[in-house]
Amino acid sequence: MSVAKEFESANAKYAASFTKGDLQLPPQRKVAVVACMDARLDTARALGLEEGDAHVIRNAGGRVTDALRSIIISQQLLGTREIVIVHHTGCGMLTFTDEVIRNKVRSDLKQNVDHIAFLPFNNLEQSVLDDIQLLKESNLVLDVPITGYVYQVETGKIVKVGESK
Amino acid sequence: MSVAKEFESANAKYAASFTKGDLQLPPQRKVAVVACMDARLDTARALGLEEGDAHVIRNAGGRVTDALRSIIISQQLLGTREIVIVHHTGCGMLTFTDEVIRNKVRSDLKQNVDHIAFLPFNNLEQSVLDDIQLLKESNLVLDVPITGYVYQVETGKIVKVGESK
């Protein structure tokens, strides 16, 4: 059975007891979370998010470079005024380089992806600090509080790495 | 109080009863979900995801164009072999055009973002079908099952719009 079919079954149960059909479009807590796509991180459970609370932007590594379009929309059209960045221990982005994945795609898919920056990193804490700095310096991002965390996949804890108020 | 501080409090409770510290990096159910960042959509609860199950890629609209870097990493380095796309009713992406947001950024931030495609759409079902097709035709994406849904923010239900097997 496809995982999609399993999702349909699980969703039927979710919808059966759903009581949040009147939530508004703009995030109630006026925050945008930028987090890694990692399977072990459940952003809602780990941060205490309920439906309607926050924009959740996720990509490989939780890199803000790749989240800029979404952040601009979140702030300019939907009123969020705080950003929280969450990277995590054991991240896949610590395990490769642009060269490694470009060579793999060239070898396995016969495609040239030298034009894609895959945004890996070799220092976890620094990757969070770099992303805070990048947002702080961007002319396209409002001057809002930004806080960056490392989520520990071993303990479920978030540890603050840096902030910009 | 910043929302980040509230996240820290909520996370302390989550971590206090955390029992999933030994999960593996590759997603156990070998699926990547591409969904909108919308606050009303809790991808884990709505699809029955547990920690460790699936990559969750989220951005404004749940557009695959903006998820390509993450999908390549997910498939090439972390073994996912199915993709599920989730857009939703009442999406903010239905409410504006590139011209509208480019003009707003020019007016409010004094910045030119004519180089950014914000990826809005005016037909919800078609946006899902377009994204399935885009992945299907991409030489950078493996030939895997792709299923596209519309999540109804009014009912909590996902409704299948299309698939590519």
Tab-separated table of C-alpha atoms in Angstrom:
chain	number	residue	atom	x	y	z
A	1	MET	CA	0.000	0.000	0.000
A	2	SER	CA	1.257	3.478	-0.817
A	3	VAL	CA	1.988	5.784	2.085
A	4	ALA	CA	-0.544	8.183	0.523
A	5	LYS	CA	-3.301	5.605	1.161
A	6	GLU	CA	-2.158	5.311	4.759
A	7	PHE	CA	-2.319	9.102	5.044
A	8	GLU	CA	-5.933	8.980	3.822
A	9	SER	CA	-6.861	6.507	6.567
A	10	ALA	CA	-5.100	8.521	9.253
A	11	ASN	CA	-6.704	11.718	7.980
A	12	ALA	CA	-10.201	10.243	8.160
A	13	LYS	CA	-9.677	9.798	11.904
A	14	TYR	CA	-8.267	13.320	12.275
A	15	ALA	CA	-11.177	14.864	10.380
A	16	ALA	CA	-13.743	12.861	12.342
A	17	SER	CA	-12.960	14.786	15.516
A	18	PHE	CA	-11.919	18.066	13.838
A	19	THR	CA	-13.245	21.166	15.593
A	20	LYS	CA	-11.080	23.943	14.159
A	21	GLY	CA	-12.916	24.842	10.978
A	22	ASP	CA	-13.209	28.553	11.700
A	23	LEU	CA	-9.545	29.534	12.051
A	24	GLN	CA	-8.349	32.674	10.329
A	25	LEU	CA	-5.720	32.771	7.559
A	26	PRO	CA	-3.126	34.998	9.331
A	27	PRO	CA	-1.140	33.078	11.970
A	28	GLN	CA	-2.613	33.862	15.381
A	29	ARG	CA	0.761	33.991	17.167
A	30	LYS	CA	2.301	36.124	14.394
A	31	VAL	CA	5.389	33.949	14.068
A	32	ALA	CA	7.083	32.154	11.197
A	33	VAL	CA	9.099	29.046	12.039
A	34	VAL	CA	11.902	28.014	9.664
A	35	ALA	CA	12.926	24.424	10.385
A	36	CYS	CA	14.618	21.433	8.802
A	37	MET	CA	12.504	18.898	6.915
A	38	ASP	CA	14.027	16.119	9.062
A	39	ALA	CA	11.600	13.303	9.833
A	40	ARG	CA	12.522	13.230	13.524
A	41	LEU	CA	11.449	16.825	14.127
A	42	ASP	CA	7.713	17.354	14.709
A	43	THR	CA	7.641	21.130	14.809
A	44	ALA	CA	4.098	21.340	16.211
A	45	ARG	CA	4.613	18.909	19.080
A	46	ALA	CA	8.156	20.069	19.868
A	47	LEU	CA	7.208	23.771	20.012
A	48	GLY	CA	3.647	23.512	21.291
A	49	LEU	CA	1.941	24.717	18.127
A	50	GLU	CA	-1.795	24.361	17.644
A	51	GLU	CA	-3.548	24.667	14.306
A	52	GLY	CA	-3.752	28.350	13.396
A	53	ASP	CA	-0.721	29.453	15.437
A	54	ALA	CA	2.269	29.842	13.112
A	55	HIS	CA	3.641	29.615	9.612
A	56	VAL	CA	5.885	26.574	9.374
A	57	ILE	CA	8.488	26.734	6.607
A	58	ARG	CA	10.601	23.601	6.249
A	59	ASN	CA	13.366	22.574	3.889
A	60	ALA	CA	16.568	20.552	3.874
A	61	GLY	CA	18.599	22.053	6.716
A	62	GLY	CA	16.045	24.712	7.634
A	63	ARG	CA	18.073	27.185	5.601
A	64	VAL	CA	16.678	30.717	5.344
A	65	THR	CA	18.175	31.306	1.893
A	66	ASP	CA	15.646	28.804	0.597
A	67	ALA	CA	12.829	30.263	2.706
A	68	LEU	CA	13.052	33.877	1.595
A	69	ARG	CA	10.051	33.824	-0.775
A	70	SER	CA	7.897	32.339	1.977
A	71	ILE	CA	9.159	34.738	4.653
A	72	ILE	CA	8.403	37.764	2.472
A	73	ILE	CA	4.853	36.495	1.879
A	74	SER	CA	4.468	35.673	5.594
A	75	GLN	CA	5.489	39.168	6.690
A	76	GLN	CA	4.152	41.335	3.878
A	77	LEU	CA	0.770	39.687	3.357
A	78	LEU	CA	0.033	37.707	6.516
A	79	GLY	CA	1.399	39.827	9.341
A	80	THR	CA	4.003	37.657	11.082
A	81	ARG	CA	6.414	39.692	13.199
A	82	GLU	CA	8.812	37.148	14.674
A	83	ILE	CA	11.022	34.418	13.208
A	84	VAL	CA	12.227	31.240	14.891
A	85	ILE	CA	14.894	29.085	13.227
A	86	VAL	CA	15.309	25.406	14.169
A	87	HIS	CA	18.222	23.282	12.966
A	88	HIS	CA	19.044	19.980	14.705
A	89	THR	CA	21.671	17.486	15.788
A	90	GLY	CA	22.420	14.609	13.439
A	91	CYS	CA	21.362	16.667	10.433
A	92	GLY	CA	21.942	15.143	7.005
A	93	MET	CA	23.317	18.513	5.894
A	94	LEU	CA	26.401	17.823	8.032
A	95	THR	CA	27.197	14.675	6.034
A	96	PHE	CA	27.869	15.902	2.491
A	97	THR	CA	29.178	18.735	0.356
A	98	ASP	CA	27.881	20.348	-2.820
A	99	GLU	CA	30.539	18.386	-4.675
A	100	VAL	CA	29.314	15.043	-3.299
A	101	ILE	CA	25.656	15.492	-4.230
A	102	ARG	CA	26.444	17.137	-7.584
A	103	ASN	CA	28.633	14.158	-8.474
A	104	LYS	CA	25.951	11.704	-7.341
A	105	VAL	CA	23.268	13.382	-9.465
A	106	ARG	CA	25.646	13.501	-12.406
A	107	SER	CA	26.462	9.814	-11.972
A	108	ASP	CA	23.002	8.417	-11.102
A	109	LEU	CA	20.639	10.762	-12.976
A	110	LYS	CA	23.018	11.898	-15.728
A	111	GLN	CA	22.126	15.506	-14.916
A	112	ASN	CA	24.258	18.531	-14.225
A	113	VAL	CA	23.151	20.366	-11.068
A	114	ASP	CA	26.210	22.545	-10.632
A	115	HIS	CA	23.785	25.502	-10.686
A	116	ILE	CA	22.063	24.328	-7.484
A	117	ALA	CA	23.491	25.357	-4.106
A	118	PHE	CA	22.422	22.526	-1.812
A	119	LEU	CA	23.313	24.570	1.314
A	120	PRO	CA	25.037	21.901	3.419
A	121	PHE	CA	27.058	22.973	6.459
A	122	ASN	CA	29.860	21.563	8.586
A	123	ASN	CA	29.175	23.417	11.838
A	124	LEU	CA	25.674	23.108	13.262
A	125	GLU	CA	25.656	26.061	15.675
A	126	GLN	CA	27.310	28.292	13.077
A	127	SER	CA	24.637	27.358	10.516
A	128	VAL	CA	22.002	28.780	12.862
A	129	LEU	CA	24.028	31.935	13.538
A	130	ASP	CA	24.677	32.371	9.808
A	131	ASP	CA	20.955	32.127	9.076
A	132	ILE	CA	20.051	34.649	11.778
A	133	GLN	CA	22.658	37.040	10.359
A	134	LEU	CA	21.453	36.528	6.799
A	135	LEU	CA	17.893	37.484	7.752
A	136	LYS	CA	19.064	40.401	9.874
A	137	GLU	CA	21.045	41.830	6.964
A	138	SER	CA	18.389	41.243	4.312
A	139	ASN	CA	16.613	44.316	3.029
A	140	LEU	CA	13.657	42.092	2.195
A	141	VAL	CA	13.027	40.974	5.767
A	142	LEU	CA	11.468	43.213	8.425
A	143	ASP	CA	13.442	44.100	11.554
A	144	VAL	CA	11.734	41.577	13.850
A	145	PRO	CA	12.942	39.372	16.731
A	146	ILE	CA	14.771	36.304	15.399
A	147	THR	CA	15.723	33.395	17.639
A	148	GLY	CA	17.718	30.363	16.552
A	149	TYR	CA	17.735	26.925	18.159
A	150	VAL	CA	19.340	23.538	17.810
A	151	TYR	CA	16.816	20.739	18.358
A	152	GLN	CA	18.427	17.685	19.921
A	153	VAL	CA	17.026	14.596	18.209
A	154	GLU	CA	18.421	12.550	21.106
A	155	THR	CA	16.498	14.378	23.855
A	156	GLY	CA	13.653	16.299	22.201
A	157	LYS	CA	15.053	19.543	23.640
A	158	ILE	CA	15.615	22.842	21.841
A	159	VAL	CA	18.764	24.725	22.834
A	160	LYS	CA	19.031	28.423	22.021
A	161	VAL	CA	22.069	29.262	19.893
A	162	GLY	CA	21.520	32.915	19.138
A	163	GLU	CA	19.042	35.725	18.804
A	164	SER	CA	18.592	39.097	17.202
A	165	LYS	CA	16.097	41.454	18.848
B	1	MET	CA	6.872	37.752	25.988
B	2	SER	CA	8.326	36.616	22.699
B	3	VAL	CA	6.770	33.584	21.056
B	4	ALA	CA	10.241	32.021	21.170
B	5	LYS	CA	10.107	32.068	24.991
B	6	GLU	CA	6.711	30.386	24.842
B	7	PHE	CA	8.193	27.748	22.532
B	8	GLU	CA	10.907	27.091	25.127
B	9	SER	CA	8.286	26.465	27.820
B	10	ALA	CA	6.243	24.189	25.585
B	11	ASN	CA	9.366	22.335	24.506
B	12	ALA	CA	10.394	21.666	28.103
B	13	LYS	CA	7.147	19.722	28.536
B	14	TYR	CA	7.643	17.876	25.232
B	15	ALA	CA	11.206	16.900	26.126
B	16	ALA	CA	10.221	15.787	29.635
B	17	SER	CA	8.266	12.846	28.222
B	18	PHE	CA	10.377	12.317	25.084
B	19	THR	CA	11.071	8.653	24.308
B	20	LYS	CA	12.192	8.763	20.673
B	21	GLY	CA	15.891	9.501	21.021
B	22	ASP	CA	17.072	6.583	18.928
B	23	LEU	CA	15.343	7.280	15.608
B	24	GLN	CA	17.349	6.916	12.410
B	25	LEU	CA	18.103	9.789	9.998
B	26	PRO	CA	16.397	8.340	6.868
B	27	PRO	CA	12.594	8.682	7.024
B	28	GLN	CA	11.149	5.341	8.093
B	29	ARG	CA	8.146	5.504	5.733
B	30	LYS	CA	10.334	6.637	2.815
B	31	VAL	CA	8.052	9.534	1.874
B	32	ALA	CA	8.556	13.253	1.380
B	33	VAL	CA	5.569	15.519	2.021
B	34	VAL	CA	5.471	18.903	0.271
B	35	ALA	CA	2.871	21.120	1.953
B	36	CYS	CA	1.908	24.748	2.412
B	37	MET	CA	3.326	26.683	5.379
B	38	ASP	CA	-0.237	27.678	6.349
B	39	ALA	CA	-0.749	27.905	10.105
B	40	ARG	CA	-4.008	25.941	9.986
B	41	LEU	CA	-2.377	22.832	8.540
B	42	ASP	CA	-0.676	20.542	11.058
B	43	THR	CA	0.893	18.057	8.657
B	44	ALA	CA	1.761	15.517	11.359
B	45	ARG	CA	-1.666	15.387	12.985
B	46	ALA	CA	-3.584	15.656	9.700
B	47	LEU	CA	-1.632	12.841	8.010
B	48	GLY	CA	-0.866	10.641	11.001
B	49	LEU	CA	2.879	11.232	11.052
B	50	GLU	CA	4.993	10.188	13.995
B	51	GLU	CA	8.514	11.410	14.640
B	52	GLY	CA	10.862	9.610	12.246
B	53	ASP	CA	8.275	8.883	9.547
B	54	ALA	CA	8.625	11.412	6.747
B	55	HIS	CA	10.437	14.411	5.379
B	56	VAL	CA	8.158	17.436	5.660
B	57	ILE	CA	8.953	20.253	3.231
B	58	ARG	CA	6.797	23.347	3.632
B	59	ASN	CA	6.696	26.717	1.914
B	60	ALA	CA	4.197	29.363	0.825
B	61	GLY	CA	1.685	27.419	-1.270
B	62	GLY	CA	3.424	24.058	-0.952
B	63	ARG	CA	4.976	24.696	-4.370
B	64	VAL	CA	7.383	22.059	-5.648
B	65	THR	CA	9.431	24.576	-7.635
B	66	ASP	CA	10.621	25.925	-4.312
B	67	ALA	CA	11.113	22.416	-2.875
B	68	LEU	CA	13.385	20.975	-5.548
B	69	ARG	CA	16.657	21.288	-3.625
B	70	SER	CA	15.090	19.509	-0.660
B	71	ILE	CA	13.461	16.782	-2.782
B	72	ILE	CA	16.769	15.979	-4.503
B	73	ILE	CA	18.496	15.651	-1.111
B	74	SER	CA	15.578	13.597	0.234
B	75	GLN	CA	15.714	11.121	-2.644
B	76	GLN	CA	19.422	11.014	-3.451
B	77	LEU	CA	20.841	10.956	0.065
B	78	LEU	CA	18.040	9.811	2.351
B	79	GLY	CA	16.128	7.236	0.345
B	80	THR	CA	12.570	8.564	0.067
B	81	ARG	CA	10.630	6.926	-2.753
B	82	GLU	CA	7.207	8.570	-2.681
B	83	ILE	CA	6.011	12.193	-2.740
B	84	VAL	CA	2.775	13.592	-1.326
B	85	ILE	CA	1.735	17.172	-2.138
B	86	VAL	CA	-0.747	19.049	0.076
B	87	HIS	CA	-2.244	22.413	-0.877
B	88	HIS	CA	-5.367	23.705	0.909
B	89	THR	CA	-8.588	25.672	0.730
B	90	GLY	CA	-8.445	29.334	1.699
B	91	CYS	CA	-4.796	29.554	0.728
B	92	GLY	CA	-3.194	32.991	0.784
B	93	MET	CA	-1.630	32.182	-2.594
B	94	LEU	CA	-5.112	32.551	-4.138
B	95	THR	CA	-5.358	36.148	-2.966
B	96	PHE	CA	-2.548	37.975	-4.756
B	97	THR	CA	-0.404	38.149	-7.877
B	98	ASP	CA	3.309	38.655	-8.420
B	99	GLU	CA	2.484	42.244	-9.386
B	100	VAL	CA	0.664	42.899	-6.105
B	101	ILE	CA	3.428	41.691	-3.807
B	102	ARG	CA	6.215	43.176	-5.937
B	103	ASN	CA	4.481	46.553	-5.760
B	104	LYS	CA	3.966	46.213	-1.998
B	105	VAL	CA	7.638	45.407	-1.400
B	106	ARG	CA	8.667	48.269	-3.659
B	107	SER	CA	6.351	50.645	-1.804
B	108	ASP	CA	6.893	49.473	1.805
B	109	LEU	CA	10.497	48.232	1.783
B	110	LYS	CA	11.828	50.319	-1.124
B	111	GLN	CA	13.212	47.146	-2.683
B	112	ASN	CA	12.882	45.693	-6.163
B	113	VAL	CA	11.873	42.024	-6.084
B	114	ASP	CA	10.914	41.674	-9.720
B	115	HIS	CA	13.435	38.817	-9.846
B	116	ILE	CA	11.454	36.728	-7.342
B	117	ALA	CA	8.640	34.489	-8.601
B	118	PHE	CA	6.274	34.307	-5.623
B	119	LEU	CA	4.362	31.364	-7.170
B	120	PRO	CA	0.767	32.408	-6.419
B	121	PHE	CA	-2.085	30.607	-8.204
B	122	ASN	CA	-5.702	31.299	-9.070
B	123	ASN	CA	-6.990	27.714	-9.304
B	124	LEU	CA	-6.385	25.503	-6.297
B	125	GLU	CA	-6.914	22.066	-7.861
B	126	GLN	CA	-4.865	23.065	-10.904
B	127	SER	CA	-1.997	24.181	-8.672
B	128	VAL	CA	-1.789	20.633	-7.306
B	129	LEU	CA	-1.976	19.075	-10.771
B	130	ASP	CA	0.640	21.507	-12.071
B	131	ASP	CA	2.990	20.568	-9.247
B	132	ILE	CA	2.518	16.816	-9.837
B	133	GLN	CA	3.256	17.352	-13.519
B	134	LEU	CA	6.302	19.474	-12.806
B	135	LEU	CA	7.835	16.754	-10.637
B	136	LYS	CA	6.885	14.044	-13.116
B	137	GLU	CA	8.644	15.877	-15.931
B	138	SER	CA	11.730	16.845	-13.941
B	139	ASN	CA	14.915	14.984	-14.812
B	140	LEU	CA	16.103	15.684	-11.269
B	141	VAL	CA	13.296	13.776	-9.570
B	142	LEU	CA	13.070	9.970	-9.490
B	143	ASP	CA	10.104	8.226	-11.098
B	144	VAL	CA	8.194	7.583	-7.854
B	145	PRO	CA	4.500	7.615	-6.900
B	146	ILE	CA	3.252	11.179	-6.449
B	147	THR	CA	-0.153	11.945	-4.946
B	148	GLY	CA	-1.669	15.413	-4.634
B	149	TYR	CA	-4.321	16.533	-2.160
B	150	VAL	CA	-6.324	19.567	-1.197
B	151	TYR	CA	-6.633	19.896	2.581
B	152	GLN	CA	-9.915	21.486	3.595
B	153	VAL	CA	-9.237	23.950	6.412
B	154	GLU	CA	-12.975	23.934	7.114
B	155	THR	CA	-13.266	20.177	7.750
B	156	GLY	CA	-9.750	18.848	8.379
B	157	LYS	CA	-10.165	16.457	5.429
B	158	ILE	CA	-7.707	15.799	2.607
B	159	VAL	CA	-9.267	15.305	-0.832
B	160	LYS	CA	-7.225	13.620	-3.545
B	161	VAL	CA	-6.851	15.782	-6.653
B	162	GLY	CA	-4.469	13.729	-8.739
B	163	GLU	CA	-1.739	11.129	-8.788
B	164	SER	CA	1.120	9.878	-10.874
B	165	LYS	CA	2.199	6.274	-10.320
